[in-house]
């Protein structure tokens, strides 16, 4: 019977990490532990596979997906205040250290002065470590005794959750380190290593330990895992008290609809999204739930289906991360102006910062919490199901169904809403704009821009300009540099972490990212908030 977990330290792709601190496993040696029941595996799942909710002190960072919301066209940095040039603590806490990510640099680790280095491997290591534990659970769970009804029910839930989590983690990795899914090239484009075995695979004589699977192979595995997850979590539904932070059939179907959407398999995306829309356990929030004086996305919001991990855009420190204070990040006017005057989300999510006249993120999430339960990268909620369904139908020419889903969402967001039916590309554009409005700062926009660019029917490409405002170590404003990310640029795919490439005698093939220098100050800045009177400075 295969019941052993190796406790070996090393790179996350090769290791299986230390087991949880709980005493659910009998330890027979320093390096060997044994699982005896489905209950043991359930505790391993909770302790070492799920990403725990946690407090983030100073905003976006290098934690698991902690940088994903700083990459797109919904965010920029704020310039000077209207009354002076003194920056906020966000500059040293989050903005300067993440320059490489924000400005789409060839090596994301370095700050703007190349005097400090951020971690480029936390997401890779953290997700592969959890995938390793999920592999162990999937490998041995069928051999665990299931003599009672409770054991049988728990077996289905643990197995379904393990498959769900492995799929969600691979999906994140695939969309960071693999090219966007193109039906005509997915079978040849490289993605990430696909590790599904429970044992440590390390041959010291091999020049390269792992090979990168293709985009199609990784997506096929994700779909297989999520299909199994839906099956098991339907057989044994998730207990109501665990639904927020543990996977359910609805969560698996919603994620599966997103995967099919990215793969341009529209009919399948439609089917899975409709399951979630029709579920008795899901609902849309009402327009009255959107208030400027109360957070919208909390653990009590009825449309939240699943969440795991931290929230980086709503940190514990209220003065950092999208505060629009001098030297911090701000919301772009391009996004802000996309909302209609009667859209309740406009005042609920955003406000004008009085110091800078830039836009800050306010009440979309709870801020200042010791424990934030709603992730900004691993959140699944009902509104996405309506948007996935609408897009999938529109791509198939089912304009009636697409319009109905879009109107159902918008009437719960916009006062005095008057529906207008659209068709063809106009309908697709409207759905994409609604997706941007509804799901902003939830980890979607960067990935959406990637997939829109390779859409076979209605491709959408957009150049992005990020303005990086520079401050001295005494918080004095020095100027602003501008960085351009052209549509289709190779920087839409991350390079593999340096430590992973350096581990082998012969490194795995890497993703090319071009060097990027500041550009001249743009004449028009439709998506930027800064001091219009300042000039660009040279990057050291």
Coordinates of C-alpha atoms in Angstrom, one line a residue:
X1 CA 0.0 0.0 0.0
X2 CA 1.4 3.4 -1.0
X3 CA 0.9 5.5 2.1
X4 CA 4.2 7.3 2.6
X5 CA 5.0 11.0 2.2
X6 CA 8.6 12.0 1.6
X7 CA 9.7 15.0 3.6
X8 CA 12.6 16.2 1.5
X9 CA 13.7 19.8 1.2
X10 CA 14.7 21.4 -2.1
X11 CA 13.2 23.2 -5.0
X12 CA 9.5 23.2 -5.0
X13 CA 9.3 21.5 -8.3
X14 CA 11.3 18.6 -7.0
X15 CA 10.4 18.5 -3.3
X16 CA 7.3 17.6 -1.3
X17 CA 7.9 20.1 1.6
X18 CA 7.5 19.6 5.3
X19 CA 4.1 18.2 6.3
X20 CA 1.7 20.2 8.4
X21 CA 2.4 20.9 12.1
X22 CA -0.7 19.0 13.1
X23 CA -0.3 15.6 14.7
X24 CA -2.6 13.7 12.3
X25 CA 0.3 11.5 11.0
X26 CA 2.2 9.0 13.0
X27 CA 5.9 9.8 12.5
X28 CA 8.1 6.7 12.1
X29 CA 11.4 8.6 11.4
X30 CA 12.6 12.1 10.8
X31 CA 11.9 11.7 7.1
X32 CA 8.9 9.3 6.9
X33 CA 5.3 9.7 7.9
X34 CA 2.3 7.5 7.1
X35 CA -1.4 8.3 6.4
X36 CA -3.9 5.8 7.7
X37 CA -7.3 7.3 6.8
X38 CA -9.2 9.7 4.6
X39 CA -9.4 12.0 7.6
X40 CA -5.5 12.1 7.6
X41 CA -5.6 13.2 4.0
X42 CA -8.2 15.8 4.7
X43 CA -6.0 17.4 7.3
X44 CA -3.0 17.3 4.9
X45 CA -5.3 19.0 2.3
X46 CA -6.3 21.8 4.7
X47 CA -2.8 22.3 6.1
X48 CA -0.6 22.0 3.1
X49 CA -2.6 22.3 -0.2
X50 CA -5.0 25.2 0.4
X51 CA -3.5 28.7 0.5
X52 CA -4.6 30.2 3.8
X53 CA -6.2 33.6 4.2
X54 CA -3.7 36.0 5.6
X55 CA -3.1 39.6 6.3
X56 CA -0.9 41.6 3.9
X57 CA 0.7 44.6 5.6
X58 CA 1.8 46.9 2.8
X59 CA 0.0 45.9 -0.4
X60 CA 1.1 44.2 -3.6
X61 CA 4.2 42.0 -3.4
X62 CA 5.9 38.8 -4.6
X63 CA 3.7 36.4 -2.7
X64 CA 1.6 33.9 -4.6
X65 CA -0.1 36.0 -7.4
X66 CA 0.6 39.1 -5.3
X67 CA 1.7 41.0 -8.3
X68 CA -0.9 40.0 -10.9
X69 CA -3.1 43.1 -10.4
X70 CA -0.2 45.5 -11.1
X71 CA 0.5 44.3 -14.7
X72 CA -2.4 45.6 -16.7
X73 CA -4.1 48.8 -17.9
X74 CA -6.3 49.3 -14.8
X75 CA -3.4 50.5 -12.6
X76 CA -0.7 53.1 -12.6
X77 CA 1.4 55.1 -10.1
X78 CA 0.5 58.5 -8.8
X79 CA 2.7 61.5 -9.2
X80 CA 3.0 64.4 -6.9
X81 CA 0.4 65.8 -4.5
X82 CA -1.2 69.1 -5.3
X83 CA 0.3 70.6 -2.2
X84 CA 3.8 69.2 -2.3
X85 CA 6.2 66.5 -3.5
X86 CA 6.4 64.2 -0.5
X87 CA 5.7 60.6 -1.1
X88 CA 3.9 58.0 1.0
X89 CA 5.4 54.9 2.7
X90 CA 4.0 52.8 -0.2
X91 CA 7.1 53.8 -2.3
X92 CA 9.5 51.8 -0.2
X93 CA 7.1 49.2 0.8
X94 CA 5.6 48.1 -2.5
X95 CA 6.2 50.4 -5.5
X96 CA 10.0 50.6 -5.8
X97 CA 10.7 46.9 -4.9
X98 CA 8.2 45.8 -7.6
X99 CA 9.4 48.0 -10.4
X100 CA 10.5 45.0 -12.5
X101 CA 7.0 43.6 -12.5
X102 CA 5.2 46.9 -12.9
X103 CA 7.4 48.1 -15.8
X104 CA 7.5 44.6 -17.5
X105 CA 11.3 44.3 -17.2
X106 CA 13.4 41.5 -18.7
X107 CA 14.5 40.5 -15.2
X108 CA 11.6 41.3 -12.9
X109 CA 13.7 41.0 -9.7
X110 CA 15.5 44.3 -9.8
X111 CA 14.2 47.6 -8.5
X112 CA 14.5 50.8 -10.7
X113 CA 18.0 51.5 -9.3
X114 CA 19.2 47.9 -9.4
X115 CA 20.0 48.2 -5.7
X116 CA 17.5 45.6 -4.5
X117 CA 16.1 42.3 -5.7
X118 CA 12.6 41.0 -5.3
X119 CA 11.8 37.3 -5.3
X120 CA 10.7 36.0 -8.7
X121 CA 10.0 32.4 -7.6
X122 CA 7.5 32.6 -4.7
X123 CA 4.5 31.9 -7.0
X124 CA 6.3 29.1 -8.8
X125 CA 7.6 27.5 -5.6
X126 CA 4.4 28.0 -3.6
X127 CA 2.1 26.5 -6.2
X128 CA 4.3 23.5 -7.1
X129 CA 4.8 22.7 -3.5
X130 CA 1.0 22.5 -3.1
X131 CA 0.7 20.5 -6.3
X132 CA 3.2 18.0 -4.9
X133 CA 1.0 17.5 -1.9
X134 CA -2.1 17.2 -4.0
X135 CA -0.4 14.6 -6.1
X136 CA 0.3 12.5 -3.0
X137 CA -3.4 12.7 -2.0
X138 CA -4.7 11.8 -5.4
X139 CA -2.2 8.9 -5.6
X140 CA -3.2 7.1 -2.3
X141 CA -6.7 8.2 -1.5
X142 CA -8.3 5.3 -3.3
X143 CA -6.4 2.9 -1.0
X144 CA -7.8 4.4 2.2
X145 CA -10.5 2.5 4.1
X146 CA -14.0 3.7 3.5
X147 CA -16.2 1.6 5.8
X148 CA -18.8 4.2 7.0
X149 CA -21.0 6.6 5.2
X150 CA -19.1 9.5 6.6
X151 CA -15.8 8.1 5.4
X152 CA -17.3 7.6 1.9
X153 CA -18.6 11.1 1.8
X154 CA -15.3 12.6 3.0
X155 CA -13.4 10.5 0.4
X156 CA -15.4 12.1 -2.4
X157 CA -14.9 15.6 -1.0
X158 CA -11.2 15.3 -0.4
X159 CA -10.6 13.7 -3.8
X160 CA -12.7 16.3 -5.5
X161 CA -10.9 19.2 -3.7
X162 CA -7.4 17.8 -4.4
X163 CA -8.2 17.6 -8.2
X164 CA -9.7 21.1 -8.0
X165 CA -6.7 22.6 -6.3
X166 CA -4.2 21.0 -8.6
X167 CA -6.1 22.3 -11.6
X168 CA -6.4 25.9 -10.2
X169 CA -2.7 26.0 -9.4
X170 CA -1.7 24.7 -12.9
X171 CA -4.1 27.2 -14.5
X172 CA -2.3 30.1 -12.7
X173 CA 1.1 28.7 -13.7
X174 CA 0.1 28.2 -17.3
X175 CA -1.1 31.7 -17.7
X176 CA 2.0 33.2 -16.2
X177 CA 4.7 31.1 -17.7
X178 CA 3.0 29.7 -20.8
X179 CA 1.8 31.4 -24.0
X180 CA -2.0 32.1 -24.2
X181 CA -4.0 29.2 -25.6
X182 CA -4.2 29.3 -29.4
X183 CA -6.1 26.4 -30.9
X184 CA -3.7 26.5 -33.9
X185 CA -0.5 26.3 -31.9
X186 CA -1.4 25.0 -28.4
X187 CA 0.1 21.6 -29.2
X188 CA 3.6 23.1 -29.8
X189 CA 3.8 26.1 -27.6
X190 CA 5.7 25.4 -24.4
X191 CA 3.9 25.8 -21.0
X192 CA 5.1 24.5 -17.6
X193 CA 6.4 21.2 -16.4
X194 CA 3.5 18.8 -15.8
X195 CA 4.3 16.9 -12.6
X196 CA 1.6 14.4 -11.5
X197 CA 3.5 11.6 -9.8
X198 CA 3.7 11.4 -6.0
X199 CA 7.4 10.5 -5.7
X200 CA 10.4 12.7 -6.0
X201 CA 11.9 12.5 -9.4
X202 CA 15.6 13.5 -9.2
X203 CA 18.3 11.8 -11.2
X204 CA 21.7 13.5 -10.4
X205 CA 23.0 12.2 -13.7
X206 CA 20.4 13.9 -15.8
X207 CA 21.3 17.2 -17.4
X208 CA 17.7 18.5 -17.1
X209 CA 15.3 17.1 -14.5
X210 CA 12.0 18.2 -16.1
X211 CA 10.7 19.2 -19.5
X212 CA 8.1 21.8 -20.2
X213 CA 4.7 20.3 -21.4
X214 CA 2.8 22.0 -24.1
X215 CA 0.0 24.5 -23.5
X216 CA -2.5 21.8 -24.8
X217 CA -1.1 19.1 -22.5
X218 CA -1.4 21.4 -19.4
X219 CA -4.9 22.5 -20.4
X220 CA -6.0 18.9 -21.0
X221 CA -4.9 18.0 -17.5
X222 CA -6.6 20.9 -15.9
X223 CA -9.9 20.0 -17.7
X224 CA -9.5 16.4 -16.6
X225 CA -8.9 17.4 -13.0
X226 CA -11.8 19.8 -12.9
X227 CA -14.2 17.3 -14.6
X228 CA -13.3 14.8 -11.9
X229 CA -13.7 17.5 -9.2
X230 CA -17.2 18.3 -10.4
X231 CA -18.1 14.6 -10.4
X232 CA -16.9 13.9 -6.8
X233 CA -18.2 17.1 -5.3
X234 CA -21.6 16.5 -6.8
X235 CA -21.6 13.0 -5.4
X236 CA -20.7 14.4 -1.9
X237 CA -21.6 18.1 -1.8
X238 CA -19.4 20.4 0.2
X239 CA -20.6 21.1 3.7
X240 CA -22.2 24.5 3.9
X241 CA -20.0 25.8 6.7
X242 CA -16.9 25.1 4.6
X243 CA -18.0 26.5 1.2
X244 CA -16.2 29.8 1.4
X245 CA -12.7 28.4 1.8
X246 CA -13.1 24.9 0.4
X247 CA -13.9 23.8 -3.1
X248 CA -17.5 22.9 -4.2
X249 CA -19.0 21.6 -7.3
X250 CA -20.1 25.1 -8.2
X251 CA -16.5 26.4 -7.8
X252 CA -15.2 23.6 -10.0
X253 CA -17.8 24.2 -12.7
X254 CA -17.1 28.0 -12.6
X255 CA -13.4 27.5 -13.0
X256 CA -14.0 24.9 -15.7
X257 CA -16.1 27.4 -17.6
X258 CA -13.2 29.9 -17.4
X259 CA -10.7 27.3 -18.7
X260 CA -12.9 26.5 -21.6
X261 CA -13.3 30.2 -22.3
X262 CA -9.6 30.7 -22.4
X263 CA -9.3 27.6 -24.7
X264 CA -12.0 29.1 -27.0
X265 CA -14.2 26.0 -26.5
X266 CA -17.3 28.1 -26.4
X267 CA -20.0 25.5 -26.2
X268 CA -18.4 23.7 -23.2
X269 CA -17.8 27.1 -21.5
X270 CA -21.5 27.9 -21.9
X271 CA -22.6 24.6 -20.4
X272 CA -20.4 24.9 -17.3
X273 CA -21.3 28.5 -16.6
X274 CA -25.0 27.7 -16.9
X275 CA -24.6 25.1 -14.2
X276 CA -23.4 27.7 -11.8
X277 CA -26.1 30.2 -12.8
X278 CA -28.8 27.6 -12.3
X279 CA -27.4 26.3 -9.0
X280 CA -29.7 26.8 -6.0
X281 CA -26.6 27.7 -4.0
X282 CA -25.5 30.7 -6.1
X283 CA -26.9 34.2 -6.5
X284 CA -26.1 37.7 -7.7
X285 CA -25.8 40.5 -5.2
X286 CA -28.4 43.2 -5.5
X287 CA -27.7 46.8 -6.4
X288 CA -28.5 47.8 -2.8
X289 CA -25.4 45.8 -1.7
X290 CA -23.1 48.3 -3.4
X291 CA -22.6 51.1 -1.0
X292 CA -19.8 53.7 -0.8
X293 CA -19.5 53.3 3.0
X294 CA -19.3 49.5 3.3
X295 CA -17.1 46.9 1.6
X296 CA -18.7 44.9 -1.2
X297 CA -16.6 41.7 -1.3
X298 CA -16.7 40.1 2.1
X299 CA -17.2 36.6 3.4
X300 CA -20.9 37.5 3.8
X301 CA -21.5 38.4 0.2
X302 CA -23.9 35.8 -1.2
X303 CA -22.3 35.6 -4.6
X304 CA -18.8 34.6 -3.3
X305 CA -18.5 30.9 -4.1
X306 CA -14.8 30.2 -3.2
X307 CA -11.7 32.1 -2.1
X308 CA -8.3 31.1 -0.9
X309 CA -5.1 33.0 -0.2
X310 CA -4.3 36.6 0.5
X311 CA -5.6 39.9 -0.7
X312 CA -2.8 42.3 -1.8
X313 CA -4.8 45.2 -3.1
X314 CA -6.6 45.7 0.2
X315 CA -3.8 45.5 2.7
X316 CA -3.8 45.8 6.5
X317 CA -2.1 49.2 6.2
X318 CA -4.9 51.5 4.9
X319 CA -2.4 54.0 3.4
X320 CA -0.8 51.6 1.0
X321 CA -1.7 49.8 -2.3
X322 CA -4.1 51.7 -4.6
X323 CA -4.6 54.5 -2.2
X324 CA -3.7 57.0 -4.9
X325 CA -1.5 58.9 -2.4
X326 CA 1.7 60.4 -3.7
X327 CA 4.2 57.6 -4.6
X328 CA 1.5 54.9 -4.4
X329 CA -0.5 53.0 -7.0
X330 CA -3.7 54.4 -8.4
X331 CA -6.7 53.3 -10.5
X332 CA -6.5 54.5 -14.1
X333 CA -8.9 57.1 -15.4
X334 CA -9.4 54.8 -18.4
X335 CA -11.1 52.2 -16.1
X336 CA -12.9 54.8 -13.9
X337 CA -14.4 56.5 -16.9
X338 CA -15.7 53.2 -18.2
X339 CA -18.5 53.2 -15.6
X340 CA -21.7 55.0 -16.4
X341 CA -22.9 57.8 -14.0
X342 CA -25.7 55.6 -12.6
X343 CA -23.4 52.6 -12.1
X344 CA -23.4 51.8 -8.3
X345 CA -20.0 50.3 -8.6
X346 CA -18.4 53.6 -9.5
X347 CA -18.9 55.1 -6.1
X348 CA -18.8 51.8 -4.2
X349 CA -15.4 50.8 -5.6
X350 CA -13.6 54.1 -6.1
X351 CA -13.1 57.6 -4.8
X352 CA -11.0 60.6 -5.8
X353 CA -7.9 61.2 -3.6
X354 CA -8.0 64.8 -2.4
X355 CA -4.2 65.1 -2.2
X356 CA -3.5 64.0 -5.8
X357 CA -6.8 64.1 -7.7
X358 CA -6.1 60.5 -8.7
X359 CA -8.5 57.6 -8.2
X360 CA -8.2 55.2 -5.3
X361 CA -9.7 51.8 -4.7
X362 CA -12.0 52.1 -1.7
X363 CA -14.7 49.7 -0.8
X364 CA -14.5 46.8 -3.2
X365 CA -12.7 44.8 -0.5
X366 CA -12.4 45.1 3.2
X367 CA -9.2 46.9 4.2
X368 CA -7.2 46.9 7.4
X369 CA -8.1 43.4 8.5
X370 CA -6.0 41.1 10.6
X371 CA -7.4 38.3 8.3
X372 CA -8.8 39.1 4.9
X373 CA -11.0 36.3 3.7
X374 CA -11.4 37.4 0.1
X375 CA -8.5 36.9 -2.2
X376 CA -7.6 39.2 -5.1
X377 CA -6.2 36.3 -7.2
X378 CA -8.1 33.1 -6.3
X379 CA -11.7 34.3 -6.0
X380 CA -14.6 32.7 -7.7
X381 CA -18.0 34.4 -7.6
X382 CA -21.4 34.2 -9.4
X383 CA -20.9 37.4 -11.5
X384 CA -18.2 35.7 -13.4
X385 CA -20.5 32.8 -14.4
X386 CA -22.9 35.3 -16.0
X387 CA -20.0 37.0 -17.9
X388 CA -18.5 33.6 -19.0
X389 CA -21.9 32.5 -20.2
X390 CA -22.6 35.7 -22.0
X391 CA -19.2 35.6 -23.8
X392 CA -19.5 31.9 -24.7
X393 CA -22.9 32.5 -26.2
X394 CA -21.9 35.6 -28.0
X395 CA -19.0 33.8 -29.6
X396 CA -21.4 31.2 -30.9
X397 CA -23.8 33.8 -32.3
X398 CA -26.4 33.2 -29.6
X399 CA -27.1 36.9 -29.1
X400 CA -30.4 36.5 -27.3
X401 CA -28.9 34.3 -24.6
X402 CA -25.8 36.5 -24.3
X403 CA -27.9 39.7 -24.0
X404 CA -30.1 38.1 -21.3
X405 CA -27.1 37.2 -19.1
X406 CA -25.5 40.6 -19.6
X407 CA -28.7 42.4 -18.7
X408 CA -29.3 40.2 -15.6
X409 CA -25.9 41.3 -14.2
X410 CA -26.1 45.0 -15.2
X411 CA -29.6 45.5 -13.7
X412 CA -28.1 44.5 -10.4
X413 CA -25.3 47.1 -10.8
X414 CA -26.8 50.2 -12.5
X415 CA -29.7 52.4 -11.3
X416 CA -32.5 52.9 -13.7
X417 CA -31.0 50.4 -16.1
X418 CA -32.5 50.3 -19.6
X419 CA -31.4 47.2 -21.5
X420 CA -30.2 47.5 -25.1
X421 CA -29.7 44.4 -27.2
X422 CA -26.5 44.1 -29.3
X423 CA -25.1 41.6 -31.8
X424 CA -21.8 40.5 -33.2
X425 CA -18.6 42.4 -32.4
X426 CA -20.5 45.1 -30.6
X427 CA -22.0 42.6 -28.2
X428 CA -18.5 40.9 -27.6
X429 CA -17.0 44.4 -26.9
X430 CA -19.8 45.2 -24.4
X431 CA -19.2 41.9 -22.6
X432 CA -15.5 42.5 -22.4
X433 CA -16.0 46.0 -21.0
X434 CA -18.5 44.6 -18.5
X435 CA -16.0 42.0 -17.4
X436 CA -13.4 44.7 -16.9
X437 CA -15.8 46.8 -14.8
X438 CA -17.1 43.9 -12.7
X439 CA -13.9 41.9 -12.1
X440 CA -11.3 44.7 -11.8
X441 CA -8.5 43.9 -9.3
X442 CA -9.6 40.3 -9.0
X443 CA -6.7 38.8 -11.0
X444 CA -8.6 38.7 -14.3
X445 CA -7.6 41.6 -16.5
X446 CA -3.9 40.6 -17.3
X447 CA -5.0 37.1 -18.3
X448 CA -8.0 38.5 -20.2
X449 CA -5.8 40.8 -22.3
X450 CA -3.5 37.8 -23.1
X451 CA -6.4 35.7 -24.4
X452 CA -8.2 38.5 -26.2
X453 CA -5.1 39.1 -28.3
X454 CA -5.3 35.5 -29.7
X455 CA -9.0 35.3 -30.1
X456 CA -9.8 33.8 -33.5
X457 CA -13.1 35.5 -34.1
X458 CA -12.7 38.9 -32.5
X459 CA -9.1 39.6 -31.6
X460 CA -8.4 42.7 -29.4
X461 CA -5.0 44.2 -28.9
X462 CA -4.0 47.2 -26.9
X463 CA -0.8 49.0 -26.1
X464 CA -0.4 49.8 -22.4
X465 CA 1.6 52.7 -20.8
X466 CA 2.7 52.5 -17.2
X467 CA 4.1 55.6 -15.6
X468 CA 6.6 54.9 -12.9
X469 CA 7.0 57.9 -10.5
X470 CA 10.4 58.0 -8.8
X471 CA 11.1 59.3 -5.3
X472 CA 14.3 59.7 -3.4
X473 CA 15.1 57.9 -0.1
X474 CA 13.8 61.0 1.6
X475 CA 10.5 60.8 -0.2
X476 CA 11.1 63.7 -2.5
X477 CA 9.6 63.5 -5.9
X478 CA 12.2 63.2 -8.7
X479 CA 10.1 62.7 -11.8
X480 CA 8.3 60.1 -13.9
X481 CA 9.4 57.5 -16.4
X482 CA 7.0 56.0 -18.9
X483 CA 7.1 52.4 -20.1
X484 CA 5.3 50.9 -23.1
X485 CA 4.0 47.4 -23.4
X486 CA 3.0 47.0 -27.1
X487 CA 0.2 44.6 -28.0
X488 CA 1.5 41.1 -28.5
X489 CA 4.7 41.8 -26.6
X490 CA 6.7 38.8 -25.4
X491 CA 6.5 40.2 -21.8
X492 CA 2.9 39.0 -21.6
X493 CA 4.6 35.7 -20.7
X494 CA 7.0 35.6 -17.7
X495 CA 10.4 34.2 -17.8
X496 CA 10.9 31.1 -15.7
X497 CA 12.4 31.9 -12.2
X498 CA 16.2 32.2 -12.3
X499 CA 16.7 29.6 -9.6
X500 CA 14.7 27.0 -11.5
X501 CA 16.8 27.6 -14.6
X502 CA 20.1 27.5 -12.7
X503 CA 19.2 24.3 -10.9
X504 CA 20.0 22.0 -13.8
X505 CA 23.2 21.4 -15.7
X506 CA 21.2 22.3 -18.9
X507 CA 18.4 24.7 -18.2
X508 CA 14.9 24.2 -19.5
X509 CA 14.0 26.4 -22.5
X510 CA 13.1 29.8 -21.1
X511 CA 10.6 32.4 -22.4
X512 CA 12.1 35.4 -24.0
X513 CA 11.4 38.8 -22.6
X514 CA 12.9 41.9 -24.3
X515 CA 14.8 44.6 -22.5
X516 CA 12.6 47.6 -21.9
X517 CA 13.7 51.3 -21.5
X518 CA 11.7 54.4 -20.8
X519 CA 9.9 56.0 -23.7
X520 CA 9.4 59.7 -24.3
X521 CA 6.5 61.2 -22.4
X522 CA 3.3 60.4 -24.3
X523 CA 1.4 63.4 -25.7
X524 CA -1.9 62.0 -24.4
X525 CA -2.3 59.9 -21.3
X526 CA -5.9 58.5 -21.4
X527 CA -5.3 55.9 -18.7
X528 CA -2.9 57.8 -16.5
X529 CA -3.0 60.1 -13.4
X530 CA 0.2 62.1 -12.9
X531 CA 1.5 65.6 -12.7
X532 CA 1.2 66.9 -16.2
X533 CA 4.0 69.4 -15.7
X534 CA 6.8 67.0 -14.9
X535 CA 9.3 65.5 -17.3
X536 CA 10.5 62.0 -17.6
X537 CA 13.8 61.3 -15.9
X538 CA 16.4 58.8 -17.0
X539 CA 16.4 55.4 -15.3
X540 CA 19.7 54.8 -13.4

